[in-house]
Amino acid sequence: MTPKYIFFTGGVVSSVGKGVTAAAIGRLLKERGFAVAVQKLDPYINVDPGTMSPYQHGEVYVLDDGAETDLDLGHYERFIDVSLSRVCNITTGQVYAEVISNERRGDYLGGTIQVIPHITNEIKRRIGLVAKETAAEVVILEIGGTVGDIESQPFLEALRQLRNEVGRENTFFVHVTWLPFISATQELKTKPTQHSVAALRSIGISPNMIIARSDYPVEDGLCDKIALFCDVDKRAVVPMVTSQVLYEVPLLLEEAGVGDYLVERLGLKAIVKPDWGPWRQLVEEVRKPKPMVKVALVGKYVELKDAYMSVREAVNHAALSLGLQAEIHWVLSSDLEKGKGWEHVKSAGAIIVPGGFGSRGIEGKIQAAKYAREDKVPYLGLCLGMQVMCVEFARDVLGYEDANSTEFDPSTSHPVIDLMLEQRAITDMGGTMRLGLYPCVLQPGTKAAAAYAEKQVDERHRHRWEFNNAYREVFKQAGMVFSGISPDGLLVEIAELKNHPYMVGSQFHPEFLSRPMRPHPLFVGLMKAAKERSKI
Ligand code: GLN
């Protein structure tokens, strides 16, 4: 059966929540019983975002199969609660790399390779893989950037062609735009929306629905105007005022009738009636006043909150499940080195050191771990956060003054975190880390085992360095517990301190598996310890 395709394009400006909107619409369809998959098409030329700085791109989100993807895939997985795979994120870089390697192999038999049809065909082939691999009935496709970007043109052209190939009745175009507010006249303006729809039409695509994002309430008259000027059904002009509660977006779209409209226009029949009970409860819970717990997040990219998107969400999910409100204080680790920002660390009920690469700010993170250990503040270390916790322990508890990870000091006399043998010969930076799901056996009687209440778990990884097994014994004797180990016993997956309420570090990234209704056990463990410590 041909799947139904819903395409999301952006107009006017980016960063207005196109990814969240696409994810929320995926939820509307899942609630109606359809198998949904989502694919993000990123027009940049990098093969994947794995090599990009979080300042450029925000967080790199990792999937089960180890694909390093755009952070929007995090929204999709959290909202729709599906596990996506490598085919769900394509970039211009991947498309060109494939076409060029085909050309070198001689596949095109002397033909001239062009954007149309070769690049557009490869884009369409990759779009087709989603339905094939996932057996989805509805495939949601989000094009990164905004209409008018040079890089996105081949993608839009591919969608235009696809609409004819799979049949218009099987496709639906949603255009997400922004209504600017003019303070001098106190009004919202639709002109940029009209222009972006005109730009879309000039490449042969007419939107079927316009989602008009705004920071202010949108009057009905404005929707009429958008419907008229943009040639869209009045029912299909959906005003979306910015919501303080992220997980309210599906409910708002449902109330606006988007789910029913889509089902009707795509000729689908809902399999079940949506049950929004749990979502409503979740949103009500978010809105309720709750006791506040301060969480200090000691990182390197704190100026850009998107760099730690999944960590922030995982903290919120865990807090909510315990009836708490988390207030995250973003602390720049290099500030701590200069004696700044400590007030946030010292007033926090919990400390998190998230993942990271490179040496800037490392000593500040080590100092934060030392503070957490000595003052018995609940601490969760995520990947690099686990590594700095071990370095700190080696320096201060074991007295190995220059202990370090060889990532930061290759000549340290105590390389407690070191490269695995397989990683030593690797020179390529892209896609060469330990990536994706790996099993972790929990050691009975530990805090990690209690938090999970399971014997073995699979968690998502993204790192090159590991705990150096030569130090396992001395660490153990001094009070470090290796509470999660790979099934072959060779890799430390979780480390925790014995005489501490909750000082736990994981070599993997638990934040990628936290869901609004299924908070991650290690984050719940952290927030529980913080709750007990603050006697809430
Ligand atoms: N830089 C460290 C490593 O490669 C940690 C990576 C991370 O935190 N994701 O092992």
Coordinates of N, CA and C in Angstrom, one line a residue, residues 99-226:
V99 N 25.6 9.8 -4.9 CA 25.6 10.0 -6.3 C 27.0 10.0 -6.9
I100 N 27.9 10.7 -6.2 CA 29.3 10.8 -6.7 C 30.0 9.4 -6.7
S101 N 29.7 8.6 -5.6 CA 30.3 7.3 -5.6 C 29.7 6.4 -6.7
N102 N 28.4 6.6 -7.0 CA 27.8 5.8 -8.1 C 28.5 6.2 -9.4
E103 N 28.7 7.5 -9.5 CA 29.3 8.0 -10.8 C 30.7 7.4 -11.0
R104 N 31.5 7.4 -9.9 CA 32.9 6.9 -9.9 C 32.9 5.4 -10.3
R105 N 31.9 4.7 -9.9 CA 31.8 3.3 -10.2 C 31.4 3.0 -11.6
G106 N 30.9 4.1 -12.3 CA 30.5 4.0 -13.7 C 29.0 3.6 -13.8
D107 N 28.2 3.8 -12.8 CA 26.8 3.4 -12.8 C 26.0 4.2 -13.8
Y108 N 26.4 5.4 -14.1 CA 25.6 6.2 -15.0 C 25.9 6.1 -16.5
L109 N 26.7 5.1 -16.8 CA 27.1 4.8 -18.2 C 27.3 6.0 -19.1
G110 N 28.2 6.9 -18.6 CA 28.6 8.0 -19.5 C 27.7 9.2 -19.4
G111 N 26.6 9.1 -18.7 CA 25.7 10.3 -18.6 C 26.3 11.5 -17.9
T112 N 25.7 12.6 -18.1 CA 26.0 13.8 -17.4 C 25.2 13.8 -16.1
I113 N 25.9 14.0 -15.0 CA 25.2 13.9 -13.7 C 24.7 15.3 -13.3
Q114 N 23.4 15.4 -13.1 CA 22.8 16.7 -12.8 C 21.9 16.7 -11.6
V115 N 21.5 17.9 -11.1 CA 20.7 18.0 -9.9 C 19.3 17.3 -10.2
I116 N 18.7 17.7 -11.4 CA 17.6 16.9 -11.8 C 18.0 16.1 -13.0
P117 N 17.9 14.8 -13.1 CA 17.2 14.0 -12.2 C 18.1 13.2 -11.1
H118 N 19.4 13.3 -11.2 CA 20.2 12.4 -10.4 C 20.1 12.7 -8.9
I119 N 20.3 14.0 -8.6 CA 20.2 14.3 -7.1 C 18.7 14.1 -6.6
T120 N 17.8 14.6 -7.4 CA 16.4 14.4 -6.9 C 16.0 13.0 -6.9
N121 N 16.5 12.1 -7.8 CA 16.1 10.7 -7.7 C 16.7 10.1 -6.5
E122 N 17.9 10.5 -6.1 CA 18.5 9.9 -4.9 C 17.8 10.4 -3.7
I123 N 17.3 11.6 -3.7 CA 16.5 12.1 -2.5 C 15.2 11.2 -2.4
K124 N 14.6 11.0 -3.6 CA 13.3 10.3 -3.6 C 13.6 8.8 -3.1
R125 N 14.7 8.3 -3.6 CA 15.0 6.9 -3.2 C 15.1 6.8 -1.6
R126 N 15.8 7.8 -1.1 CA 16.0 7.8 0.4 C 14.7 8.0 1.1
I127 N 13.8 8.8 0.5 CA 12.5 9.0 1.2 C 11.7 7.7 1.1
G128 N 11.8 7.0 0.0 CA 11.1 5.7 -0.1 C 11.6 4.7 0.9
L129 N 12.8 4.8 1.3 CA 13.4 3.8 2.3 C 12.6 3.8 3.6
V130 N 12.1 5.0 4.0 CA 11.5 5.1 5.3 C 10.3 4.2 5.4
A131 N 9.4 4.3 4.4 CA 8.2 3.4 4.5 C 8.6 2.0 4.4
K132 N 9.6 1.7 3.5 CA 10.0 0.3 3.3 C 10.6 -0.3 4.6
E133 N 11.4 0.4 5.3 CA 12.0 -0.1 6.5 C 11.1 -0.1 7.7
T134 N 10.2 0.8 7.8 CA 9.4 0.9 9.0 C 8.0 0.4 8.8
A135 N 7.6 0.1 7.6 CA 6.2 -0.3 7.3 C 5.2 0.8 7.9
A136 N 5.6 2.1 7.8 CA 4.7 3.1 8.3 C 3.6 3.4 7.3
E137 N 2.4 3.7 7.8 CA 1.3 4.0 7.0 C 1.3 5.5 6.6
V138 N 1.8 6.3 7.6 CA 2.0 7.7 7.4 C 3.4 8.1 7.6
V139 N 4.0 8.8 6.6 CA 5.4 9.2 6.7 C 5.4 10.7 6.7
I140 N 5.9 11.3 7.8 CA 6.0 12.7 8.0 C 7.4 13.1 7.5
L141 N 7.5 14.1 6.7 CA 8.8 14.6 6.2 C 9.0 16.1 6.5
E142 N 10.1 16.4 7.2 CA 10.3 17.8 7.5 C 11.6 18.2 6.8
I143 N 11.4 19.4 6.1 CA 12.6 19.9 5.4 C 13.2 21.0 6.2
G144 N 14.5 20.9 6.5 CA 15.1 21.9 7.4 C 15.2 23.2 6.7
G145 N 15.4 24.2 7.5 CA 15.5 25.6 6.9 C 14.2 26.2 6.5
T146 N 14.3 27.3 5.7 CA 13.1 27.9 5.2 C 13.1 28.0 3.7
V147 N 11.9 28.1 3.2 CA 11.7 28.1 1.7 C 12.5 29.3 1.2
G148 N 13.2 29.1 0.1 CA 14.0 30.2 -0.4 C 15.5 30.0 -0.2
D149 N 15.9 29.1 0.7 CA 17.3 28.8 0.9 C 17.8 28.1 -0.4
I150 N 19.0 28.4 -0.8 CA 19.5 27.7 -2.0 C 19.6 26.2 -1.8
E151 N 20.1 25.8 -0.6 CA 20.4 24.4 -0.4 C 19.1 23.6 -0.4
S152 N 18.0 24.1 -0.1 CA 16.8 23.3 0.1 C 16.1 23.1 -1.3
Q153 N 16.5 23.7 -2.3 CA 15.7 23.6 -3.6 C 15.6 22.2 -4.2
P154 N 16.7 21.5 -4.2 CA 16.6 20.1 -4.7 C 15.6 19.2 -3.9
F155 N 15.6 19.5 -2.6 CA 14.6 18.7 -1.8 C 13.2 19.1 -2.1
L156 N 12.9 20.3 -2.3 CA 11.5 20.8 -2.6 C 11.1 20.2 -4.0
E157 N 12.1 20.3 -4.9 CA 11.8 19.8 -6.2 C 11.5 18.3 -6.2
A158 N 12.3 17.6 -5.3 CA 12.0 16.1 -5.2 C 10.6 15.9 -4.6
L159 N 10.2 16.7 -3.7 CA 8.8 16.5 -3.1 C 7.7 16.8 -4.2
R160 N 8.0 17.9 -5.0 CA 7.1 18.2 -6.1 C 6.9 17.0 -7.0
Q161 N 8.0 16.4 -7.4 CA 8.0 15.2 -8.2 C 7.2 14.1 -7.6
L162 N 7.6 13.9 -6.3 CA 7.0 12.8 -5.5 C 5.5 12.8 -5.5
R163 N 5.0 14.1 -5.3 CA 3.5 14.3 -5.2 C 2.9 13.7 -6.5
N164 N 3.5 13.9 -7.6 CA 2.9 13.3 -8.9 C 3.0 11.8 -8.9
E165 N 4.2 11.3 -8.4 CA 4.5 9.9 -8.5 C 3.6 9.1 -7.6
V166 N 3.4 9.5 -6.4 CA 2.6 8.7 -5.4 C 1.1 9.1 -5.5
G167 N 0.8 10.2 -6.2 CA -0.6 10.6 -6.3 C -0.9 11.7 -5.3
R168 N -1.6 12.8 -5.8 CA -1.8 14.0 -5.0 C -2.6 13.6 -3.8
E169 N -3.5 12.6 -3.9 CA -4.4 12.2 -2.8 C -3.6 11.6 -1.7
N170 N -2.4 11.2 -2.0 CA -1.5 10.6 -0.9 C -0.6 11.6 -0.3
T171 N -0.6 12.8 -0.7 CA 0.3 13.8 -0.1 C -0.4 15.0 0.5
F172 N 0.3 15.7 1.4 CA -0.3 16.8 2.0 C 0.9 17.7 2.4
F173 N 0.8 19.0 2.0 CA 1.9 20.0 2.4 C 1.4 20.9 3.5
V174 N 2.2 20.9 4.5 CA 2.0 21.8 5.7 C 3.1 22.9 5.6
H175 N 2.7 24.1 5.6 CA 3.7 25.2 5.6 C 3.7 25.9 7.0
V176 N 4.8 25.9 7.7 CA 4.8 26.5 9.1 C 5.4 27.9 8.9
T177 N 4.7 29.0 9.3 CA 5.2 30.3 9.1 C 5.2 31.1 10.4
W178 N 5.6 32.3 10.3 CA 5.7 33.2 11.5 C 5.0 34.5 11.3
L179 N 4.1 34.9 12.2 CA 3.5 36.2 12.1 C 4.2 37.2 13.0
P180 N 4.9 38.2 12.4 CA 5.6 39.1 13.2 C 4.6 40.1 13.9
F181 N 5.0 40.6 15.0 CA 4.2 41.6 15.8 C 4.8 43.0 15.6
I182 N 4.0 43.9 15.2 CA 4.6 45.3 15.0 C 4.1 46.1 16.2
S183 N 5.1 46.5 17.0 CA 4.6 47.1 18.3 C 4.0 48.5 18.0
A184 N 4.5 49.3 17.0 CA 4.0 50.6 16.8 C 2.5 50.6 16.5
T185 N 2.0 49.6 15.8 CA 0.6 49.5 15.5 C -0.1 48.4 16.3
Q186 N 0.7 47.7 17.1 CA 0.1 46.6 17.9 C -0.7 45.6 17.1
E187 N 0.0 45.2 16.0 CA -0.7 44.2 15.2 C 0.2 43.1 14.6
L188 N -0.4 42.0 14.3 CA 0.4 40.9 13.7 C 0.3 41.1 12.2
K189 N 1.3 40.7 11.5 CA 1.3 40.9 10.0 C 1.4 39.5 9.3
T190 N 0.6 39.5 8.2 CA 0.6 38.2 7.4 C 1.4 38.3 6.2
K191 N 1.9 39.5 5.8 CA 2.6 39.7 4.6 C 3.8 38.7 4.4
P192 N 4.7 38.5 5.4 CA 5.8 37.6 5.2 C 5.2 36.2 4.9
T193 N 4.1 35.8 5.5 CA 3.5 34.5 5.2 C 3.1 34.4 3.7
Q194 N 2.4 35.5 3.3 CA 2.0 35.5 1.9 C 3.2 35.4 0.9
H195 N 4.3 36.1 1.3 CA 5.5 36.0 0.4 C 6.1 34.6 0.4
S196 N 6.1 34.0 1.6 CA 6.8 32.7 1.6 C 5.9 31.7 0.9
V197 N 4.6 31.8 0.9 CA 3.7 30.9 0.1 C 3.9 31.2 -1.4
A198 N 4.1 32.5 -1.7 CA 4.4 32.8 -3.1 C 5.7 32.1 -3.6
A199 N 6.7 32.1 -2.7 CA 8.0 31.5 -3.1 C 7.8 30.0 -3.3
L200 N 7.0 29.4 -2.4 CA 6.7 28.0 -2.5 C 6.0 27.7 -3.8
R201 N 5.0 28.5 -4.1 CA 4.3 28.3 -5.4 C 5.2 28.4 -6.6
S202 N 6.1 29.3 -6.5 CA 7.0 29.5 -7.7 C 7.8 28.3 -8.0
I203 N 7.9 27.4 -7.1 CA 8.6 26.1 -7.4 C 7.6 25.0 -7.5
G204 N 6.3 25.3 -7.7 CA 5.3 24.3 -8.1 C 4.7 23.6 -6.9
I205 N 4.8 24.2 -5.7 CA 4.1 23.5 -4.5 C 3.1 24.5 -3.9
S206 N 1.9 24.1 -3.8 CA 0.9 24.9 -3.1 C 0.6 24.2 -1.7
P207 N 0.7 25.0 -0.7 CA 0.5 24.3 0.6 C -1.0 24.0 0.8
N208 N -1.2 22.9 1.5 CA -2.6 22.5 1.9 C -3.0 23.0 3.2
M209 N -2.0 23.3 4.0 CA -2.3 23.8 5.4 C -1.2 24.8 5.8
I210 N -1.7 25.9 6.5 CA -0.7 26.8 7.0 C -0.8 26.9 8.5
I211 N 0.3 26.6 9.1 CA 0.3 26.8 10.6 C 1.0 28.1 10.9
A212 N 0.3 29.1 11.4 CA 0.8 30.4 11.6 C 1.2 30.6 13.0
R213 N 2.5 30.5 13.2 CA 3.1 30.6 14.6 C 3.1 32.1 15.0
S214 N 2.9 32.3 16.3 CA 2.9 33.7 16.8 C 3.1 33.7 18.3
D215 N 3.6 34.8 18.7 CA 3.8 35.0 20.2 C 2.5 35.6 20.8
Y216 N 1.6 36.1 19.9 CA 0.4 36.8 20.4 C -0.8 36.1 19.9
P217 N -2.0 36.3 20.5 CA -3.2 35.6 20.0 C -3.5 36.1 18.6
V218 N -4.0 35.2 17.8 CA -4.2 35.5 16.4 C -5.7 35.6 16.2
E219 N -6.2 36.7 15.7 CA -7.6 36.9 15.5 C -8.1 36.2 14.3
D220 N -9.4 35.9 14.3 CA -10.0 35.1 13.3 C -9.8 35.8 11.9
G221 N -10.0 37.1 11.9 CA -9.9 37.9 10.7 C -8.5 37.6 10.0
L222 N -7.5 37.5 10.8 CA -6.2 37.2 10.2 C -6.1 35.9 9.5
C223 N -6.8 34.9 10.1 CA -6.8 33.6 9.5 C -7.5 33.6 8.1
D224 N -8.7 34.4 8.1 CA -9.4 34.6 6.9 C -8.5 35.1 5.8
K225 N -7.7 36.1 6.2 CA -6.9 36.8 5.3 C -5.8 35.8 4.7
I226 N -5.2 35.0 5.6 CA -4.2 34.1 5.1 C -4.9 33.1 4.2

